[in-house]
């Protein structure tokens, strides 16, 4: 695990290291990023105090589909954040202000506000999983609510947070390799917003689909039950709570 004071993007740097032979399980953290990226090329605000870190997974023969690493990354993050919250473990809390929930494809929500993002990028056998977690600060975004752990009374240094996250990622990657997608998918659904939650999916072609969350298919794609009763399978989209 390596930490740098500042870089453009930990994902970009670790991808370059992967091409030079970096090992499976390598991590790179930056105290601050100057060119952080989210999904679909969006900029990721990266002030000091939050977590910006990426890890490398080297795909092996017999591994499940690489795209399902998004589920692995998400459940490891949810598990890590839950250790710092008194309440909010999956759906087991009665305090709605502390509910911690996964939202497909890559968000972790705290009290229905975006707490973090995950960006996966691949080149050959290298998959880079990038994390941005709002620990001390959160940006004001025009299209969604955001929050940070400090706003919920959690004070933790990014380096300590990453130590726990790295252990969780290693454990869940191991299960993914040895047991397949099923236990990861099951954990993800258990820790997501409840089945029946109203969602809208903005598809890559510019269209939108509204429906009720009906879980994930066997490969981890989102299932929406639309007004007609049909189950619509979504493989790529920006998803918002209605």
PDB file of C-alpha atoms in Angstrom, residues 1-194:
ATOM      1  CA  UNK A   1       0.000   0.000   0.000  1.00  0.00           C
ATOM      2  CA  UNK A   2       1.455   3.306  -1.100  1.00  0.00           C
ATOM      3  CA  UNK A   3       0.337   6.854  -0.228  1.00  0.00           C
ATOM      4  CA  UNK A   4       1.245  10.016  -2.153  1.00  0.00           C
ATOM      5  CA  UNK A   5       0.547  13.596  -1.099  1.00  0.00           C
ATOM      6  CA  UNK A   6      -0.985  14.584  -4.428  1.00  0.00           C
ATOM      7  CA  UNK A   7      -1.648  13.141  -7.852  1.00  0.00           C
ATOM      8  CA  UNK A   8      -4.026  13.605 -10.727  1.00  0.00           C
ATOM      9  CA  UNK A   9      -5.931  10.326 -10.392  1.00  0.00           C
ATOM     10  CA  UNK A  10      -5.115   7.241  -8.343  1.00  0.00           C
ATOM     11  CA  UNK A  11      -6.944   5.123 -10.921  1.00  0.00           C
ATOM     12  CA  UNK A  12      -4.809   6.456 -13.756  1.00  0.00           C
ATOM     13  CA  UNK A  13      -1.591   6.047 -11.781  1.00  0.00           C
ATOM     14  CA  UNK A  14      -2.381   2.497 -10.664  1.00  0.00           C
ATOM     15  CA  UNK A  15      -3.360   1.532 -14.208  1.00  0.00           C
ATOM     16  CA  UNK A  16       0.072   2.694 -15.366  1.00  0.00           C
ATOM     17  CA  UNK A  17       1.673   0.665 -12.569  1.00  0.00           C
ATOM     18  CA  UNK A  18      -0.417  -2.350 -13.579  1.00  0.00           C
ATOM     19  CA  UNK A  19       0.970  -2.152 -17.108  1.00  0.00           C
ATOM     20  CA  UNK A  20       4.436  -2.191 -15.550  1.00  0.00           C
ATOM     21  CA  UNK A  21       3.695  -5.367 -13.613  1.00  0.00           C
ATOM     22  CA  UNK A  22       2.194  -4.212 -10.296  1.00  0.00           C
ATOM     23  CA  UNK A  23       0.907  -7.112  -8.225  1.00  0.00           C
ATOM     24  CA  UNK A  24      -2.637  -8.208  -7.523  1.00  0.00           C
ATOM     25  CA  UNK A  25      -3.865  -6.477  -4.360  1.00  0.00           C
ATOM     26  CA  UNK A  26      -1.733  -3.342  -4.768  1.00  0.00           C
ATOM     27  CA  UNK A  27      -3.209  -0.113  -3.372  1.00  0.00           C
ATOM     28  CA  UNK A  28      -2.493   3.543  -4.090  1.00  0.00           C
ATOM     29  CA  UNK A  29      -3.926   6.363  -1.957  1.00  0.00           C
ATOM     30  CA  UNK A  30      -3.627  10.094  -2.532  1.00  0.00           C
ATOM     31  CA  UNK A  31      -4.142  12.704   0.160  1.00  0.00           C
ATOM     32  CA  UNK A  32      -5.443  14.971  -2.590  1.00  0.00           C
ATOM     33  CA  UNK A  33      -6.303  14.500  -6.276  1.00  0.00           C
ATOM     34  CA  UNK A  34      -6.200  17.211  -8.916  1.00  0.00           C
ATOM     35  CA  UNK A  35      -7.962  15.290 -11.680  1.00  0.00           C
ATOM     36  CA  UNK A  36     -10.185  12.797  -9.877  1.00  0.00           C
ATOM     37  CA  UNK A  37     -12.795  11.083 -12.017  1.00  0.00           C
ATOM     38  CA  UNK A  38     -16.175   9.531 -11.458  1.00  0.00           C
ATOM     39  CA  UNK A  39     -18.267   7.420 -13.818  1.00  0.00           C
ATOM     40  CA  UNK A  40     -18.878   8.605 -17.384  1.00  0.00           C
ATOM     41  CA  UNK A  41     -15.945  11.013 -17.216  1.00  0.00           C
ATOM     42  CA  UNK A  42     -17.369  13.230 -14.486  1.00  0.00           C
ATOM     43  CA  UNK A  43     -14.932  15.204 -12.354  1.00  0.00           C
ATOM     44  CA  UNK A  44     -14.592  14.049  -8.732  1.00  0.00           C
ATOM     45  CA  UNK A  45     -13.959  16.843  -6.242  1.00  0.00           C
ATOM     46  CA  UNK A  46     -10.951  15.734  -4.172  1.00  0.00           C
ATOM     47  CA  UNK A  47     -10.044  18.011  -1.236  1.00  0.00           C
ATOM     48  CA  UNK A  48      -7.784  16.793   1.553  1.00  0.00           C
ATOM     49  CA  UNK A  49      -9.612  14.911   4.293  1.00  0.00           C
ATOM     50  CA  UNK A  50     -11.554  12.413   2.179  1.00  0.00           C
ATOM     51  CA  UNK A  51     -10.449   9.015   0.888  1.00  0.00           C
ATOM     52  CA  UNK A  52      -9.126   8.681  -2.666  1.00  0.00           C
ATOM     53  CA  UNK A  53      -7.697   5.223  -3.231  1.00  0.00           C
ATOM     54  CA  UNK A  54      -7.463   2.535  -5.894  1.00  0.00           C
ATOM     55  CA  UNK A  55      -6.649  -1.142  -5.833  1.00  0.00           C
ATOM     56  CA  UNK A  56      -5.631  -3.655  -8.497  1.00  0.00           C
ATOM     57  CA  UNK A  57      -7.299  -6.996  -9.140  1.00  0.00           C
ATOM     58  CA  UNK A  58      -5.503  -9.291 -11.578  1.00  0.00           C
ATOM     59  CA  UNK A  59      -8.054 -11.491 -13.312  1.00  0.00           C
ATOM     60  CA  UNK A  60      -7.328 -15.216 -13.226  1.00  0.00           C
ATOM     61  CA  UNK A  61      -8.601 -18.157 -15.221  1.00  0.00           C
ATOM     62  CA  UNK A  62     -11.886 -19.268 -13.692  1.00  0.00           C
ATOM     63  CA  UNK A  63     -12.721 -15.924 -12.064  1.00  0.00           C
ATOM     64  CA  UNK A  64     -16.353 -14.760 -12.306  1.00  0.00           C
ATOM     65  CA  UNK A  65     -17.110 -12.025 -14.889  1.00  0.00           C
ATOM     66  CA  UNK A  66     -14.991  -8.935 -14.245  1.00  0.00           C
ATOM     67  CA  UNK A  67     -18.025  -6.643 -14.158  1.00  0.00           C
ATOM     68  CA  UNK A  68     -19.227  -8.345 -10.988  1.00  0.00           C
ATOM     69  CA  UNK A  69     -16.252  -6.858  -9.149  1.00  0.00           C
ATOM     70  CA  UNK A  70     -18.453  -3.763  -8.871  1.00  0.00           C
ATOM     71  CA  UNK A  71     -20.588  -5.719  -6.400  1.00  0.00           C
ATOM     72  CA  UNK A  72     -17.487  -6.883  -4.528  1.00  0.00           C
ATOM     73  CA  UNK A  73     -16.226  -3.325  -4.241  1.00  0.00           C
ATOM     74  CA  UNK A  74     -19.587  -2.080  -3.002  1.00  0.00           C
ATOM     75  CA  UNK A  75     -20.181  -4.676  -0.295  1.00  0.00           C
ATOM     76  CA  UNK A  76     -16.653  -4.224   1.054  1.00  0.00           C
ATOM     77  CA  UNK A  77     -17.209  -0.471   1.286  1.00  0.00           C
ATOM     78  CA  UNK A  78     -20.623  -0.819   2.917  1.00  0.00           C
ATOM     79  CA  UNK A  79     -19.156  -3.206   5.473  1.00  0.00           C
ATOM     80  CA  UNK A  80     -16.326  -0.764   6.238  1.00  0.00           C
ATOM     81  CA  UNK A  81     -18.565   2.273   6.678  1.00  0.00           C
ATOM     82  CA  UNK A  82     -20.947   0.283   8.857  1.00  0.00           C
ATOM     83  CA  UNK A  83     -18.156  -0.339  11.367  1.00  0.00           C
ATOM     84  CA  UNK A  84     -18.006   3.399  12.034  1.00  0.00           C
ATOM     85  CA  UNK A  85     -21.739   3.918  12.494  1.00  0.00           C
ATOM     86  CA  UNK A  86     -23.697   3.117  15.638  1.00  0.00           C
ATOM     87  CA  UNK A  87     -26.711   2.326  13.475  1.00  0.00           C
ATOM     88  CA  UNK A  88     -27.367   1.852   9.801  1.00  0.00           C
ATOM     89  CA  UNK A  89     -26.266  -1.743   9.271  1.00  0.00           C
ATOM     90  CA  UNK A  90     -28.071  -2.676   6.054  1.00  0.00           C
ATOM     91  CA  UNK A  91     -31.809  -2.322   6.777  1.00  0.00           C
ATOM     92  CA  UNK A  92     -31.602  -3.311  10.441  1.00  0.00           C
ATOM     93  CA  UNK A  93     -31.850   0.187  11.899  1.00  0.00           C
ATOM     94  CA  UNK A  94     -35.033   1.914  12.993  1.00  0.00           C
ATOM     95  CA  UNK A  95     -33.345   5.323  12.721  1.00  0.00           C
ATOM     96  CA  UNK A  96     -34.102   6.554   9.196  1.00  0.00           C
ATOM     97  CA  UNK A  97     -31.452   9.282   9.518  1.00  0.00           C
ATOM     98  CA  UNK A  98     -28.737   6.621   9.752  1.00  0.00           C
ATOM     99  CA  UNK A  99     -29.790   4.098   7.096  1.00  0.00           C
ATOM    100  CA  UNK A 100     -26.827   2.992   5.032  1.00  0.00           C
ATOM    101  CA  UNK A 101     -27.808   1.552   1.648  1.00  0.00           C
ATOM    102  CA  UNK A 102     -26.201   0.517  -1.613  1.00  0.00           C
ATOM    103  CA  UNK A 103     -27.614   1.939  -4.844  1.00  0.00           C
ATOM    104  CA  UNK A 104     -26.870   0.355  -8.194  1.00  0.00           C
ATOM    105  CA  UNK A 105     -24.429   0.507  -9.849  1.00  0.00           C
ATOM    106  CA  UNK A 106     -21.792   2.100  -7.621  1.00  0.00           C
ATOM    107  CA  UNK A 107     -23.133   4.391  -4.890  1.00  0.00           C
ATOM    108  CA  UNK A 108     -23.308   4.088  -1.120  1.00  0.00           C
ATOM    109  CA  UNK A 109     -26.060   6.233   0.400  1.00  0.00           C
ATOM    110  CA  UNK A 110     -26.260   7.460   3.976  1.00  0.00           C
ATOM    111  CA  UNK A 111     -29.714   8.803   4.883  1.00  0.00           C
ATOM    112  CA  UNK A 112     -30.523   8.806   1.121  1.00  0.00           C
ATOM    113  CA  UNK A 113     -27.532  11.066   0.333  1.00  0.00           C
ATOM    114  CA  UNK A 114     -24.493  10.040  -1.719  1.00  0.00           C
ATOM    115  CA  UNK A 115     -21.565   9.212   0.535  1.00  0.00           C
ATOM    116  CA  UNK A 116     -19.157   7.721  -1.975  1.00  0.00           C
ATOM    117  CA  UNK A 117     -18.514   6.511  -5.479  1.00  0.00           C
ATOM    118  CA  UNK A 118     -16.700   3.579  -7.047  1.00  0.00           C
ATOM    119  CA  UNK A 119     -15.059   3.576 -10.476  1.00  0.00           C
ATOM    120  CA  UNK A 120     -13.925   0.364 -12.173  1.00  0.00           C
ATOM    121  CA  UNK A 121     -11.608   0.430 -15.188  1.00  0.00           C
ATOM    122  CA  UNK A 122     -10.036  -2.474 -17.036  1.00  0.00           C
ATOM    123  CA  UNK A 123      -7.051  -3.106 -19.305  1.00  0.00           C
ATOM    124  CA  UNK A 124      -6.317  -6.709 -20.268  1.00  0.00           C
ATOM    125  CA  UNK A 125      -6.161  -8.741 -17.033  1.00  0.00           C
ATOM    126  CA  UNK A 126      -5.987  -5.669 -14.782  1.00  0.00           C
ATOM    127  CA  UNK A 127      -9.101  -4.262 -13.128  1.00  0.00           C
ATOM    128  CA  UNK A 128      -8.649  -1.045 -11.165  1.00  0.00           C
ATOM    129  CA  UNK A 129     -11.210  -0.345  -8.452  1.00  0.00           C
ATOM    130  CA  UNK A 130     -11.196   3.309  -7.443  1.00  0.00           C
ATOM    131  CA  UNK A 131     -12.878   4.603  -4.294  1.00  0.00           C
ATOM    132  CA  UNK A 132     -13.886   8.130  -3.407  1.00  0.00           C
ATOM    133  CA  UNK A 133     -15.381   8.363   0.087  1.00  0.00           C
ATOM    134  CA  UNK A 134     -16.634  11.589   1.640  1.00  0.00           C
ATOM    135  CA  UNK A 135     -15.115  11.391   5.108  1.00  0.00           C
ATOM    136  CA  UNK A 136     -14.649  15.032   6.148  1.00  0.00           C
ATOM    137  CA  UNK A 137     -16.248  16.957   3.267  1.00  0.00           C
ATOM    138  CA  UNK A 138     -18.863  16.556   0.570  1.00  0.00           C
ATOM    139  CA  UNK A 139     -19.496  18.512  -2.623  1.00  0.00           C
ATOM    140  CA  UNK A 140     -22.729  20.299  -3.437  1.00  0.00           C
ATOM    141  CA  UNK A 141     -24.100  18.640  -6.578  1.00  0.00           C
ATOM    142  CA  UNK A 142     -27.008  19.965  -8.641  1.00  0.00           C
ATOM    143  CA  UNK A 143     -28.631  16.598  -9.334  1.00  0.00           C
ATOM    144  CA  UNK A 144     -28.356  14.662  -6.043  1.00  0.00           C
ATOM    145  CA  UNK A 145     -27.986  15.028  -2.296  1.00  0.00           C
ATOM    146  CA  UNK A 146     -24.552  14.370  -0.809  1.00  0.00           C
ATOM    147  CA  UNK A 147     -23.162  13.856   2.678  1.00  0.00           C
ATOM    148  CA  UNK A 148     -20.003  12.899   4.577  1.00  0.00           C
ATOM    149  CA  UNK A 149     -19.171  10.801   7.610  1.00  0.00           C
ATOM    150  CA  UNK A 150     -18.236  13.824   9.724  1.00  0.00           C
ATOM    151  CA  UNK A 151     -21.753  15.185   9.270  1.00  0.00           C
ATOM    152  CA  UNK A 152     -22.960  12.010  10.996  1.00  0.00           C
ATOM    153  CA  UNK A 153     -20.541  12.289  13.900  1.00  0.00           C
ATOM    154  CA  UNK A 154     -17.867   9.951  12.516  1.00  0.00           C
ATOM    155  CA  UNK A 155     -14.302  11.217  12.826  1.00  0.00           C
ATOM    156  CA  UNK A 156     -11.716   8.947  11.183  1.00  0.00           C
ATOM    157  CA  UNK A 157      -8.462   9.482   9.336  1.00  0.00           C
ATOM    158  CA  UNK A 158      -8.504   8.333   5.696  1.00  0.00           C
ATOM    159  CA  UNK A 159      -5.490   6.094   6.280  1.00  0.00           C
ATOM    160  CA  UNK A 160      -7.241   4.241   9.105  1.00  0.00           C
ATOM    161  CA  UNK A 161     -10.393   3.935   7.037  1.00  0.00           C
ATOM    162  CA  UNK A 162      -8.374   2.458   4.172  1.00  0.00           C
ATOM    163  CA  UNK A 163      -6.718  -0.128   6.412  1.00  0.00           C
ATOM    164  CA  UNK A 164     -10.141  -1.566   7.231  1.00  0.00           C
ATOM    165  CA  UNK A 165     -11.416  -1.215   3.665  1.00  0.00           C
ATOM    166  CA  UNK A 166      -8.388  -3.030   2.225  1.00  0.00           C
ATOM    167  CA  UNK A 167      -8.971  -5.970   4.553  1.00  0.00           C
ATOM    168  CA  UNK A 168     -12.620  -6.093   3.493  1.00  0.00           C
ATOM    169  CA  UNK A 169     -11.818  -5.937  -0.212  1.00  0.00           C
ATOM    170  CA  UNK A 170      -9.289  -8.772   0.123  1.00  0.00           C
ATOM    171  CA  UNK A 171     -11.810 -10.917   1.985  1.00  0.00           C
ATOM    172  CA  UNK A 172     -14.632 -10.319  -0.499  1.00  0.00           C
ATOM    173  CA  UNK A 173     -12.390 -10.798  -3.546  1.00  0.00           C
ATOM    174  CA  UNK A 174     -11.368 -14.144  -2.058  1.00  0.00           C
ATOM    175  CA  UNK A 175     -15.012 -15.169  -1.627  1.00  0.00           C
ATOM    176  CA  UNK A 176     -15.800 -13.973  -5.170  1.00  0.00           C
ATOM    177  CA  UNK A 177     -13.013 -16.168  -6.517  1.00  0.00           C
ATOM    178  CA  UNK A 178     -13.792 -19.269  -4.478  1.00  0.00           C
ATOM    179  CA  UNK A 179     -17.612 -19.108  -4.123  1.00  0.00           C
ATOM    180  CA  UNK A 180     -18.653 -17.129  -7.195  1.00  0.00           C
ATOM    181  CA  UNK A 181     -21.021 -14.184  -7.541  1.00  0.00           C
ATOM    182  CA  UNK A 182     -23.924 -15.616  -5.518  1.00  0.00           C
ATOM    183  CA  UNK A 183     -22.836 -14.724  -1.948  1.00  0.00           C
ATOM    184  CA  UNK A 184     -21.647 -11.297  -3.057  1.00  0.00           C
ATOM    185  CA  UNK A 185     -24.921 -10.628  -4.845  1.00  0.00           C
ATOM    186  CA  UNK A 186     -26.888 -11.805  -1.811  1.00  0.00           C
ATOM    187  CA  UNK A 187     -24.967  -9.466   0.496  1.00  0.00           C
ATOM    188  CA  UNK A 188     -25.411  -6.576  -1.958  1.00  0.00           C
ATOM    189  CA  UNK A 189     -29.200  -7.038  -2.095  1.00  0.00           C
ATOM    190  CA  UNK A 190     -29.377  -7.341   1.705  1.00  0.00           C
ATOM    191  CA  UNK A 191     -27.596  -3.987   2.014  1.00  0.00           C
ATOM    192  CA  UNK A 192     -29.412  -2.151  -0.767  1.00  0.00           C
ATOM    193  CA  UNK A 193     -32.466   0.073  -0.506  1.00  0.00           C
ATOM    194  CA  UNK A 194     -35.536  -2.153   0.007  1.00  0.00           C
TER     195      UNK A 194
END
